[in-house]
GROMACS .gro file of C-alpha atoms in nm:
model
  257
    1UNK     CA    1  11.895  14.198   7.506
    2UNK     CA    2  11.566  14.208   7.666
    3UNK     CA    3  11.446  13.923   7.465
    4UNK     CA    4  11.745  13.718   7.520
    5UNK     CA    5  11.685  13.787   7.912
    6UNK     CA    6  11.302  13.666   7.881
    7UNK     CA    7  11.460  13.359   7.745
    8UNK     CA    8  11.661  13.256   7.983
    9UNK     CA    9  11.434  13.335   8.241
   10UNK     CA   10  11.162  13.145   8.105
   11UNK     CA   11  11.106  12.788   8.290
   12UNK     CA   12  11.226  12.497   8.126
   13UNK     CA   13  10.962  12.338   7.992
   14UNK     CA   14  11.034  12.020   7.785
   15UNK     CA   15  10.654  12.013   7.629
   16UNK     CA   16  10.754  12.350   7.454
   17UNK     CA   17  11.087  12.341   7.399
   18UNK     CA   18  11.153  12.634   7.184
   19UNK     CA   19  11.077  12.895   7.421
   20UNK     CA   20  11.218  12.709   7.695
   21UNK     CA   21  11.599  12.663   7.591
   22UNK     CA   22  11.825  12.908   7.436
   23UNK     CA   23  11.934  12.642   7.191
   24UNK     CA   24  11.637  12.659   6.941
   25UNK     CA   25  11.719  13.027   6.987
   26UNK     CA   26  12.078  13.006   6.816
   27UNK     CA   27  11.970  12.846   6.484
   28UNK     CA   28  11.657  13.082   6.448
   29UNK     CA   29  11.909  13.392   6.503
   30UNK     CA   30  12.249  13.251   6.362
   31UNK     CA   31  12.316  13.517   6.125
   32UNK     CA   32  12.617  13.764   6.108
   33UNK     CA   33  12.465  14.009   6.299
   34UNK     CA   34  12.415  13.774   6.600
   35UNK     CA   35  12.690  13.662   6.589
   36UNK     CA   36  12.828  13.985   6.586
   37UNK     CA   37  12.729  14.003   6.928
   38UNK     CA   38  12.999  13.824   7.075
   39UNK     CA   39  13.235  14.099   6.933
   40UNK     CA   40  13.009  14.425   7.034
   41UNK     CA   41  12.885  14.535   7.366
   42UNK     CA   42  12.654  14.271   7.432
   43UNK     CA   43  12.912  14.028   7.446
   44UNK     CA   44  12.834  13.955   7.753
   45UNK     CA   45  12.499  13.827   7.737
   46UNK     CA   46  12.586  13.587   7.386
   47UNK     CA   47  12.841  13.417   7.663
   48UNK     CA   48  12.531  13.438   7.903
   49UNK     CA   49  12.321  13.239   7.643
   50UNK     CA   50  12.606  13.013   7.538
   51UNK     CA   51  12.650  12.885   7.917
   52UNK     CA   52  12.269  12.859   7.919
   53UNK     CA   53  12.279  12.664   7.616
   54UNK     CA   54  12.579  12.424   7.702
   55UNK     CA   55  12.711  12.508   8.026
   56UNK     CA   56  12.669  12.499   8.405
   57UNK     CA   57  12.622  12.637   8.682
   58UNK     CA   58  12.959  12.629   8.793
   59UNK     CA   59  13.065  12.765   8.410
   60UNK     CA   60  12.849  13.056   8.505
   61UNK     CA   61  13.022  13.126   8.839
   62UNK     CA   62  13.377  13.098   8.715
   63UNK     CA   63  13.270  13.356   8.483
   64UNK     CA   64  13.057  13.551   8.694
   65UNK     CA   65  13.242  13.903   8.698
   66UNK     CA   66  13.219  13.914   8.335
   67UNK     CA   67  12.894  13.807   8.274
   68UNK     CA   68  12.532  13.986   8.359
   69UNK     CA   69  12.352  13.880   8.709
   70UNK     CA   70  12.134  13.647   8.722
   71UNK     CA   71  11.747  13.651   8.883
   72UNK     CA   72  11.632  13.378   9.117
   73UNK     CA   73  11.430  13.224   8.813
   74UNK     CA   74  11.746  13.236   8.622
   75UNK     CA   75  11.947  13.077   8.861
   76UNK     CA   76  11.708  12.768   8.920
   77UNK     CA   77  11.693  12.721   8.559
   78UNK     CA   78  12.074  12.683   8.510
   79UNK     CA   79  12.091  12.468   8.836
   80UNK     CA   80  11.834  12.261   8.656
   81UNK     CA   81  12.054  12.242   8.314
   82UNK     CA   82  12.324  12.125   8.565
   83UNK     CA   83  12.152  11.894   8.694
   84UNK     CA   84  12.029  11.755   8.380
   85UNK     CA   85  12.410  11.749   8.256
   86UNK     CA   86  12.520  11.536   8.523
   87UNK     CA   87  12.240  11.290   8.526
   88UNK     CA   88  12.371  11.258   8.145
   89UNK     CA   89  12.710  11.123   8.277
   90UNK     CA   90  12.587  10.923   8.600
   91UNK     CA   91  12.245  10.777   8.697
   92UNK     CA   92  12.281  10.798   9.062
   93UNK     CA   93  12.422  11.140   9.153
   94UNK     CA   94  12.559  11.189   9.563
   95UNK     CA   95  12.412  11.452   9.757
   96UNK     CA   96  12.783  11.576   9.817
   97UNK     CA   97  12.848  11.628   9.429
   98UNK     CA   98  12.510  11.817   9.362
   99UNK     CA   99  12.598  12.074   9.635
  100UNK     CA  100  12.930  12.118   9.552
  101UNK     CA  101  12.811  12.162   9.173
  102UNK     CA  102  12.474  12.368   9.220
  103UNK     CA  103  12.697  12.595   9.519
  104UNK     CA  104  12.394  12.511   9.786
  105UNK     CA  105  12.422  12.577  10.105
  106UNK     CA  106  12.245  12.272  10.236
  107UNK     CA  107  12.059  11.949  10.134
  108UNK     CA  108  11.696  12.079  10.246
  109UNK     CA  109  11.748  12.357   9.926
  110UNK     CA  110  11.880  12.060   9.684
  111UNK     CA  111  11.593  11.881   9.754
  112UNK     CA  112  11.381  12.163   9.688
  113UNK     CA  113  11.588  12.250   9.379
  114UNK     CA  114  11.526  11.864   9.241
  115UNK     CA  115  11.160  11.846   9.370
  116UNK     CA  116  11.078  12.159   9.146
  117UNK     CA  117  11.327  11.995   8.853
  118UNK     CA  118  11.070  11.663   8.895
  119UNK     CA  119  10.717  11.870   8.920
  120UNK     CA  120  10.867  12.038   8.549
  121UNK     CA  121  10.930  11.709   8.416
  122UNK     CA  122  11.298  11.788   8.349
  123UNK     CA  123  11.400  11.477   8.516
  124UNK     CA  124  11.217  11.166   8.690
  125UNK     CA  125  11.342  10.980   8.950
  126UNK     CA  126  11.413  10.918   9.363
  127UNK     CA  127  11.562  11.094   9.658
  128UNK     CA  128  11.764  10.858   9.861
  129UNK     CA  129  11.801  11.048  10.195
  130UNK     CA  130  11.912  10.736  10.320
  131UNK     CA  131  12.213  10.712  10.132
  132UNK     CA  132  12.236  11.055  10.045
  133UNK     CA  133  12.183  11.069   9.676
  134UNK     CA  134  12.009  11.094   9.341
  135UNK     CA  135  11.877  10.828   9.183
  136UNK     CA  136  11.765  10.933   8.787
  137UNK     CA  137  11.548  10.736   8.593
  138UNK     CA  138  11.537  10.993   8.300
  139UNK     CA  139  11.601  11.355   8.242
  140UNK     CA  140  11.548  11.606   7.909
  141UNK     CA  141  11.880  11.622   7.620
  142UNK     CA  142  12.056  11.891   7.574
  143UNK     CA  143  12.171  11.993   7.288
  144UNK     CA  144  12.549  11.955   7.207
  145UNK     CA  145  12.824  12.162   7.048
  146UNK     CA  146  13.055  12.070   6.740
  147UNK     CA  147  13.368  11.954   6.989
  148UNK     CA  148  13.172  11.688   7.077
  149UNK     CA  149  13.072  11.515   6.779
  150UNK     CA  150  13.426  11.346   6.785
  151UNK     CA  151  13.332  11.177   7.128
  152UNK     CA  152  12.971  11.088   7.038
  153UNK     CA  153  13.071  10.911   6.684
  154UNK     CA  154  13.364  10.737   6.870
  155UNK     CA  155  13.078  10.621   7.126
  156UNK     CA  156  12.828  10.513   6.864
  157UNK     CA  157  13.120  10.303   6.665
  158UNK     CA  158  13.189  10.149   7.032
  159UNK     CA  159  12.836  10.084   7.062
  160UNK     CA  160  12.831   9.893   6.708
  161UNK     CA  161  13.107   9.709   6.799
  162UNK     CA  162  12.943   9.573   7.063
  163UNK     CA  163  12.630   9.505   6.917
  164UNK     CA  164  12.851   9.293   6.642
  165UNK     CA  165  12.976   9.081   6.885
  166UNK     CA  166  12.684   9.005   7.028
  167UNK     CA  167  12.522   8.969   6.754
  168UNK     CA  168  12.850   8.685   6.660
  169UNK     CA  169  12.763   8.506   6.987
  170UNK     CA  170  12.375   8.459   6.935
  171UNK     CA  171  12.491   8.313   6.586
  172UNK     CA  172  12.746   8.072   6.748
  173UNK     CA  173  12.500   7.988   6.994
  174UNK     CA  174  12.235   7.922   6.683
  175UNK     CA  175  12.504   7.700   6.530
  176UNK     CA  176  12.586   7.456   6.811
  177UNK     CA  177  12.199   7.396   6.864
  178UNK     CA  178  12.178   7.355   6.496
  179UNK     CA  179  12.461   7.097   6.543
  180UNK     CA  180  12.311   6.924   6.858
  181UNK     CA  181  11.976   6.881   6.683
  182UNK     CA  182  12.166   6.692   6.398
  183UNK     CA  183  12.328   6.456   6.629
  184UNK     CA  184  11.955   6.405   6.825
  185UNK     CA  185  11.804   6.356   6.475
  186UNK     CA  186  12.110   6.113   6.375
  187UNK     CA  187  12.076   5.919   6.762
  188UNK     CA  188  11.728   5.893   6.707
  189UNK     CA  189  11.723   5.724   6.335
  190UNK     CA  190  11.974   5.460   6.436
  191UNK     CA  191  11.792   5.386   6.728
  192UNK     CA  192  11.488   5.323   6.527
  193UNK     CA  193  11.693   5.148   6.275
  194UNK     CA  194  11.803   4.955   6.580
  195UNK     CA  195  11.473   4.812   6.684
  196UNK     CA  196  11.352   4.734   6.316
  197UNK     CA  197  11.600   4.531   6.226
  198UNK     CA  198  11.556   4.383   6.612
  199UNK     CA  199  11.213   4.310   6.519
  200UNK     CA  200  11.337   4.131   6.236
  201UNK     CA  201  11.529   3.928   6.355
  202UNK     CA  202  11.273   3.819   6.620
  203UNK     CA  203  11.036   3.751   6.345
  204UNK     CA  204  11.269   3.549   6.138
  205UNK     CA  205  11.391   3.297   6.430
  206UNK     CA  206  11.027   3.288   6.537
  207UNK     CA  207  10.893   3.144   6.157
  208UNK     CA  208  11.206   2.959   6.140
  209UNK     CA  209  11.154   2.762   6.514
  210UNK     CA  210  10.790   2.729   6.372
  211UNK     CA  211  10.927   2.588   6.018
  212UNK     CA  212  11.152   2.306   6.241
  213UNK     CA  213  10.855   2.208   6.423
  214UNK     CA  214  10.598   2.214   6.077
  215UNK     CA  215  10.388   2.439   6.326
  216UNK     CA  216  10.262   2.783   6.272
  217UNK     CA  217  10.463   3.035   6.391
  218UNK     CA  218  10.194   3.190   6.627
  219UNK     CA  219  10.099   2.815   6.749
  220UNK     CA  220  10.477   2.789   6.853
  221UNK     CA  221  10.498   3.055   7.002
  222UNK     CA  222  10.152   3.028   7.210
  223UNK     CA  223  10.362   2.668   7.311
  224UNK     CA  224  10.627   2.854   7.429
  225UNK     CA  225  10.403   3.017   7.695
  226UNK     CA  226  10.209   2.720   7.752
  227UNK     CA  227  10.457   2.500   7.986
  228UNK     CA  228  10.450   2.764   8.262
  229UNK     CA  229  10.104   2.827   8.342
  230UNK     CA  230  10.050   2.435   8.279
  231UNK     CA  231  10.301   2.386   8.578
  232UNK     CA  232  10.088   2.626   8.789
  233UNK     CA  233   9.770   2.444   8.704
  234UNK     CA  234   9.921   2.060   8.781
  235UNK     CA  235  10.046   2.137   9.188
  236UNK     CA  236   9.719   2.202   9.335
  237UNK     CA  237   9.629   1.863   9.174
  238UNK     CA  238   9.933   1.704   9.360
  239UNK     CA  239   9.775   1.826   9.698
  240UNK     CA  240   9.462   1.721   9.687
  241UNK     CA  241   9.545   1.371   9.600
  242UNK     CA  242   9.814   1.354   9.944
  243UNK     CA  243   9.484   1.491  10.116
  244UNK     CA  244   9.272   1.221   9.955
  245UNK     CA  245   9.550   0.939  10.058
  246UNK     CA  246   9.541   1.055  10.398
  247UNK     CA  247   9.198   1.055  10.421
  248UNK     CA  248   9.211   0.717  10.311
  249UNK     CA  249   9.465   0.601  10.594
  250UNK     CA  250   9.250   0.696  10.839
  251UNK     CA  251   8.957   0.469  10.710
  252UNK     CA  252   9.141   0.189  10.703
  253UNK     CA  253   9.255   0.284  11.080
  254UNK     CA  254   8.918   0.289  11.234
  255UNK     CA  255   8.806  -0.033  11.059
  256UNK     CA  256   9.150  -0.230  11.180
  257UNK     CA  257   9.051  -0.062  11.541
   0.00000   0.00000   0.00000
């Protein structure tokens, strides 16, 4: 009994575990005459290290005229557990439900209680005294009884579930790109096709223009550009000679004056 009371006053601790929760005592000491306990006179304290092991606070004071008292250090470690329990089921955790769990008489003492819960590395996370509540990041497992196994399987076969539809989306989505790279690829061919056999063509009524006129096909169609720069090239020609038949006119003036 003494043992079993150095237990659960001992400080959680998650770095060393087994002499900080009374769960990695109840495998070590799970044979018939522990067990036996719960049927002799230290009943009692095997509920004491049950609730330690997988209850709360609150388990501890609905039970608290048939179980032993509790020291300060004992009661901060349970609070602790408790605290750890709900951060399990929610991540941020209102000022209002910690009280009410933990039985504090004010918010100074739960911050105190979850300052000292932080400095042991039980949990990590914020105090929101704006909004009044606890904001977890991460907190230490504990462990679980055989009632719940039912729950946690039915979780994990949830959580598969989901993961197979997801997993059936990221393949659909796979597929369609798949399919619209196809259809890019196909675009892209014809469109080459396209301009080959446009190229072709060119080339074909090009050497067949040039074939009509017994010219070389390049020669024809270096002709072809020809006629427009030649018109460019003949008008300044056309102005000079009105400037030179004006100038002209004007000789012929001065002699007739």
């Amino acid at each position: 009994q003494s043992l079993l009371a150095q237990i659960l006053q001992c400080p959680l601790r998650p770095s060393a575990q087994s002499v900080a929760l009374p769960t990695e005592v109840l495998p070590v000491t799970s044979s018939l005459t522990f067990f036996q306990l719960a049927e002799s006179d230290f009943a009692s304290t095997f509920r004491l290290l049950t609730v330690f092991a997988y209850g709360t606070y609150a388990d501890y004071l609905a039970e608290a005229g048939d179980l032993p008292p509790l020291t300060e250090a004992q009661r901060n470690k349970l609070r602790h557990l408790s605290v750890v329990t709900l951060a399990a089921k929610v991540k941020c955790i209102p000022y209002a439900v910690l009280l009410e769990a933990l039985a504090l008489r004010n918010v100074r003492q739960l911050e105190d209680l979850v300052i000292e819960a932080v400095y042991a590395d039980v949990l990590r996370g914020s105090l929101d005294q704006r909004n009044q509540r606890l904001e977890v990041d991460y907190s230490i497992g504990r462990d679980i009884q055989r009632q719940d196994l039912s729950a946690i399987s039915r979780t994990l076969q949830e959580w598969c579930v989901g993961c197979e539809v997801v997993l059936s989306g990221i393949e659909e989505q796979v597929s369609r790109a798949n399919q619209h790279k196809e259809q890019q690829l196909g675009l892209k061919q014809q469109i080459e096709s396209e301009v080959a056999n446009l190229k072709k063509t060119i080339k074909v009524t090009t050497a067949a223009a040039a074939a009509a006129t017994s010219q070389d096909p390049e020669q024809h169609l270096t002709e072809l550009r020809e006629p427009a720069s030649g018109t460019n090239q003949r008008q300044p020609s056309k102005k000079a000679s009105k400037g030179k038949g004006l100038r002209g006119s004007a000789k012929i003036w001065s002699k007739s004056n």
